[in-house]
Amino acid sequence: MFEEKQPAVSMEKMEWMYEQMVKIRYYEDQMAEAYMEGKTPVFNIGAGTVPGEMHLATGQEPAAVGICVHLTKDDTVTAPHRPHHHAIAKGVDLKKMTAEIFGKETGLGKGKGGHMHLFDPEVKFSCGGIVGAGIPHAVGAAMTSKMKGKDWVAVAFIGEGAANAGAFHESLNLAAVWNLPLIVVVEDNSYGISVAKKASTSVESNDLRASAYGIAGAYVKDNDPIAMYKAAEEAVARARNGQGPTIIEIETYRYLGHFQGDPELYRDQTEVPGLRQLDPLNKLRKMLAESENISEADLETMEKRAKQEVDEAYQFARDSSYPDPESALKDVFHP
């Protein structure tokens, strides 16, 4: 269970984490609705306002905010195919990000990348749809930091299924050999698409694999944002101080299917309602509400501010124009 009493984290940091979690949750809720526009009564993945696949991170907010609270614009984050919570926590331009997902010309990639290919060089964020592919990129960013003599950190977020891919092991081996400022965050939401972790992974948690590379490992139970904050704080400090890589695995909860439209036949119908009773957003709100330094009005102001930013981003995306067909021939590689 989420620990109600833990060593103090600054109120400023906790408030930032809570507001970001509210923003992420509301963003994903709104995206779930927008995505289904034009896809009913018969689901058609290619139809609607947002065609194509959609992977939402509702319930997995602590993994993103717990580490991004320690990062700066100079630190690099790479994310997988479920990237919105990481992007929001890293400070990606929300209007441009939403426009990109809607396929609009005002998007981060002029509407050409979609939700799995978000790139914002202003805050050093990127993501991709190939499982495990972001880890080598993060290694490259970490190597750049070291070669330039900077204290920049590179963070690669992956799902627990990607920890069984070759890119995970090869990247961590090199990061350890070169003593790079790399942090790999493994979000264990129990399923690699529809395959349960226990059916695919030989270790109980992937932080145990850190010892094979001679690096640090940490495990965060119960989707706990405060415990994630503390594990990340130590990992980021190690990276900035030249003490090498860290693997953090967080036990997190995926409330929705692998993708929107997933029938979820592999899950017991009682699983998600049980997980929602442990919701980290509610737990963190309760912790803040019980503090003497913040009022209910303060919390409501934070929630209103977060939701207003999301609403403005969605309106911006809807109001933006689609790119001209001729633009498909621009910004492409010509040998």
PDB file of N, CA, C and O in Angstrom, residues 42-74:
ATOM      1  N   VAL A  42     -19.237   1.208 -34.803  1.00  0.00           N
ATOM      2  CA  VAL A  42     -18.299   0.141 -35.149  1.00  0.00           C
ATOM      3  C   VAL A  42     -16.892   0.703 -35.057  1.00  0.00           C
ATOM      4  O   VAL A  42     -16.565   1.691 -35.721  1.00  0.00           O
ATOM      5  N   PHE A  43     -16.054   0.090 -34.230  1.00  0.00           N
ATOM      6  CA  PHE A  43     -14.698   0.602 -34.034  1.00  0.00           C
ATOM      7  C   PHE A  43     -13.873   0.431 -35.305  1.00  0.00           C
ATOM      8  O   PHE A  43     -13.755  -0.658 -35.853  1.00  0.00           O
ATOM      9  N   ASN A  44     -13.312   1.560 -35.754  1.00  0.00           N
ATOM     10  CA  ASN A  44     -12.435   1.566 -36.932  1.00  0.00           C
ATOM     11  C   ASN A  44     -11.208   2.366 -36.563  1.00  0.00           C
ATOM     12  O   ASN A  44     -11.281   3.583 -36.379  1.00  0.00           O
ATOM     13  N   ILE A  45     -10.070   1.708 -36.441  1.00  0.00           N
ATOM     14  CA  ILE A  45      -8.860   2.354 -35.948  1.00  0.00           C
ATOM     15  C   ILE A  45      -8.391   3.482 -36.854  1.00  0.00           C
ATOM     16  O   ILE A  45      -7.704   4.407 -36.407  1.00  0.00           O
ATOM     17  N   GLY A  46      -8.774   3.452 -38.115  1.00  0.00           N
ATOM     18  CA  GLY A  46      -8.323   4.480 -39.043  1.00  0.00           C
ATOM     19  C   GLY A  46      -9.266   5.657 -39.175  1.00  0.00           C
ATOM     20  O   GLY A  46      -8.981   6.604 -39.912  1.00  0.00           O
ATOM     21  N   ALA A  47     -10.384   5.610 -38.463  1.00  0.00           N
ATOM     22  CA  ALA A  47     -11.397   6.662 -38.594  1.00  0.00           C
ATOM     23  C   ALA A  47     -11.282   7.679 -37.472  1.00  0.00           C
ATOM     24  O   ALA A  47     -10.507   7.535 -36.532  1.00  0.00           O
ATOM     25  N   GLY A  48     -12.072   8.739 -37.603  1.00  0.00           N
ATOM     26  CA  GLY A  48     -12.230   9.677 -36.505  1.00  0.00           C
ATOM     27  C   GLY A  48     -11.271  10.848 -36.484  1.00  0.00           C
ATOM     28  O   GLY A  48     -10.426  11.025 -37.364  1.00  0.00           O
ATOM     29  N   THR A  49     -11.412  11.639 -35.436  1.00  0.00           N
ATOM     30  CA  THR A  49     -10.608  12.846 -35.244  1.00  0.00           C
ATOM     31  C   THR A  49      -9.132  12.522 -35.078  1.00  0.00           C
ATOM     32  O   THR A  49      -8.254  13.255 -35.551  1.00  0.00           O
ATOM     33  N   VAL A  50      -8.848  11.413 -34.385  1.00  0.00           N
ATOM     34  CA  VAL A  50      -7.465  10.988 -34.141  1.00  0.00           C
ATOM     35  C   VAL A  50      -7.320   9.556 -34.647  1.00  0.00           C
ATOM     36  O   VAL A  50      -7.506   8.591 -33.898  1.00  0.00           O
ATOM     37  N   PRO A  51      -7.000   9.366 -35.926  1.00  0.00           N
ATOM     38  CA  PRO A  51      -6.860   8.010 -36.456  1.00  0.00           C
ATOM     39  C   PRO A  51      -5.564   7.351 -35.990  1.00  0.00           C
ATOM     40  O   PRO A  51      -4.631   8.017 -35.553  1.00  0.00           O
ATOM     41  N   GLY A  52      -5.539   6.024 -36.087  1.00  0.00           N
ATOM     42  CA  GLY A  52      -4.350   5.274 -35.688  1.00  0.00           C
ATOM     43  C   GLY A  52      -4.461   4.758 -34.268  1.00  0.00           C
ATOM     44  O   GLY A  52      -5.482   4.918 -33.602  1.00  0.00           O
ATOM     45  N   GLU A  53      -3.401   4.123 -33.796  1.00  0.00           N
ATOM     46  CA  GLU A  53      -3.409   3.575 -32.436  1.00  0.00           C
ATOM     47  C   GLU A  53      -3.291   4.684 -31.393  1.00  0.00           C
ATOM     48  O   GLU A  53      -2.794   5.771 -31.677  1.00  0.00           O
ATOM     49  N   MET A  54      -3.713   4.364 -30.181  1.00  0.00           N
ATOM     50  CA  MET A  54      -3.619   5.318 -29.079  1.00  0.00           C
ATOM     51  C   MET A  54      -3.344   4.553 -27.792  1.00  0.00           C
ATOM     52  O   MET A  54      -4.112   3.673 -27.412  1.00  0.00           O
ATOM     53  N   HIS A  55      -2.222   4.875 -27.142  1.00  0.00           N
ATOM     54  CA  HIS A  55      -1.823   4.217 -25.900  1.00  0.00           C
ATOM     55  C   HIS A  55      -1.819   5.262 -24.786  1.00  0.00           C
ATOM     56  O   HIS A  55      -1.009   6.185 -24.819  1.00  0.00           O
ATOM     57  N   LEU A  56      -2.711   5.112 -23.829  1.00  0.00           N
ATOM     58  CA  LEU A  56      -2.867   6.099 -22.765  1.00  0.00           C
ATOM     59  C   LEU A  56      -2.255   5.599 -21.450  1.00  0.00           C
ATOM     60  O   LEU A  56      -2.175   4.403 -21.203  1.00  0.00           O
ATOM     61  N   ALA A  57      -1.856   6.558 -20.619  1.00  0.00           N
ATOM     62  CA  ALA A  57      -1.075   6.241 -19.417  1.00  0.00           C
ATOM     63  C   ALA A  57      -1.851   6.498 -18.126  1.00  0.00           C
ATOM     64  O   ALA A  57      -1.243   6.701 -17.076  1.00  0.00           O
ATOM     65  N   THR A  58      -3.182   6.465 -18.193  1.00  0.00           N
ATOM     66  CA  THR A  58      -3.991   6.700 -17.002  1.00  0.00           C
ATOM     67  C   THR A  58      -3.626   5.704 -15.902  1.00  0.00           C
ATOM     68  O   THR A  58      -3.718   4.499 -16.099  1.00  0.00           O
ATOM     69  N   GLY A  59      -3.197   6.225 -14.757  1.00  0.00           N
ATOM     70  CA  GLY A  59      -2.775   5.388 -13.644  1.00  0.00           C
ATOM     71  C   GLY A  59      -1.280   5.289 -13.470  1.00  0.00           C
ATOM     72  O   GLY A  59      -0.795   4.870 -12.415  1.00  0.00           O
ATOM     73  N   GLN A  60      -0.524   5.669 -14.492  1.00  0.00           N
ATOM     74  CA  GLN A  60       0.926   5.526 -14.446  1.00  0.00           C
ATOM     75  C   GLN A  60       1.649   6.857 -14.193  1.00  0.00           C
ATOM     76  O   GLN A  60       2.860   6.970 -14.388  1.00  0.00           O
ATOM     77  N   GLU A  61       0.918   7.845 -13.717  1.00  0.00           N
ATOM     78  CA  GLU A  61       1.477   9.183 -13.536  1.00  0.00           C
ATOM     79  C   GLU A  61       2.693   9.251 -12.609  1.00  0.00           C
ATOM     80  O   GLU A  61       3.629  10.020 -12.884  1.00  0.00           O
ATOM     81  N   PRO A  62       2.756   8.487 -11.491  1.00  0.00           N
ATOM     82  CA  PRO A  62       3.894   8.623 -10.568  1.00  0.00           C
ATOM     83  C   PRO A  62       5.248   8.342 -11.206  1.00  0.00           C
ATOM     84  O   PRO A  62       6.252   8.949 -10.824  1.00  0.00           O
ATOM     85  N   ALA A  63       5.284   7.434 -12.181  1.00  0.00           N
ATOM     86  CA  ALA A  63       6.551   7.112 -12.826  1.00  0.00           C
ATOM     87  C   ALA A  63       7.164   8.332 -13.492  1.00  0.00           C
ATOM     88  O   ALA A  63       8.383   8.530 -13.464  1.00  0.00           O
ATOM     89  N   ALA A  64       6.306   9.157 -14.092  1.00  0.00           N
ATOM     90  CA  ALA A  64       6.786  10.327 -14.824  1.00  0.00           C
ATOM     91  C   ALA A  64       7.111  11.499 -13.906  1.00  0.00           C
ATOM     92  O   ALA A  64       8.202  12.079 -13.977  1.00  0.00           O
ATOM     93  N   VAL A  65       6.174  11.847 -13.031  1.00  0.00           N
ATOM     94  CA  VAL A  65       6.375  13.051 -12.219  1.00  0.00           C
ATOM     95  C   VAL A  65       7.438  12.845 -11.153  1.00  0.00           C
ATOM     96  O   VAL A  65       8.151  13.777 -10.780  1.00  0.00           O
ATOM     97  N   GLY A  66       7.580  11.603 -10.668  1.00  0.00           N
ATOM     98  CA  GLY A  66       8.534  11.335  -9.596  1.00  0.00           C
ATOM     99  C   GLY A  66       9.975  11.552  -9.988  1.00  0.00           C
ATOM    100  O   GLY A  66      10.822  11.836  -9.133  1.00  0.00           O
ATOM    101  N   ILE A  67      10.263  11.435 -11.282  1.00  0.00           N
ATOM    102  CA  ILE A  67      11.640  11.681 -11.727  1.00  0.00           C
ATOM    103  C   ILE A  67      11.776  13.023 -12.428  1.00  0.00           C
ATOM    104  O   ILE A  67      12.783  13.724 -12.250  1.00  0.00           O
ATOM    105  N   CYS A  68      10.764  13.429 -13.189  1.00  0.00           N
ATOM    106  CA  CYS A  68      10.883  14.690 -13.929  1.00  0.00           C
ATOM    107  C   CYS A  68      10.923  15.900 -13.006  1.00  0.00           C
ATOM    108  O   CYS A  68      11.415  16.963 -13.411  1.00  0.00           O
ATOM    109  N   VAL A  69      10.441  15.760 -11.782  1.00  0.00           N
ATOM    110  CA  VAL A  69      10.528  16.854 -10.811  1.00  0.00           C
ATOM    111  C   VAL A  69      11.987  17.196 -10.510  1.00  0.00           C
ATOM    112  O   VAL A  69      12.296  18.316 -10.091  1.00  0.00           O
ATOM    113  N   HIS A  70      12.899  16.276 -10.763  1.00  0.00           N
ATOM    114  CA  HIS A  70      14.324  16.498 -10.496  1.00  0.00           C
ATOM    115  C   HIS A  70      15.102  16.947 -11.733  1.00  0.00           C
ATOM    116  O   HIS A  70      16.303  17.186 -11.637  1.00  0.00           O
ATOM    117  N   LEU A  71      14.440  17.027 -12.882  1.00  0.00           N
ATOM    118  CA  LEU A  71      15.143  17.292 -14.134  1.00  0.00           C
ATOM    119  C   LEU A  71      15.034  18.750 -14.557  1.00  0.00           C
ATOM    120  O   LEU A  71      14.164  19.488 -14.107  1.00  0.00           O
ATOM    121  N   THR A  72      15.931  19.144 -15.448  1.00  0.00           N
ATOM    122  CA  THR A  72      15.928  20.475 -16.038  1.00  0.00           C
ATOM    123  C   THR A  72      15.729  20.360 -17.546  1.00  0.00           C
ATOM    124  O   THR A  72      15.709  19.254 -18.108  1.00  0.00           O
ATOM    125  N   LYS A  73      15.618  21.493 -18.219  1.00  0.00           N
ATOM    126  CA  LYS A  73      15.466  21.478 -19.671  1.00  0.00           C
ATOM    127  C   LYS A  73      16.678  20.892 -20.370  1.00  0.00           C
ATOM    128  O   LYS A  73      16.587  20.424 -21.507  1.00  0.00           O
ATOM    129  N   ASP A  74      17.827  20.896 -19.711  1.00  0.00           N
ATOM    130  CA  ASP A  74      19.052  20.361 -20.313  1.00  0.00           C
ATOM    131  C   ASP A  74      19.154  18.849 -20.204  1.00  0.00           C
ATOM    132  O   ASP A  74      20.012  18.237 -20.846  1.00  0.00           O
TER     133      ASP A  74
END
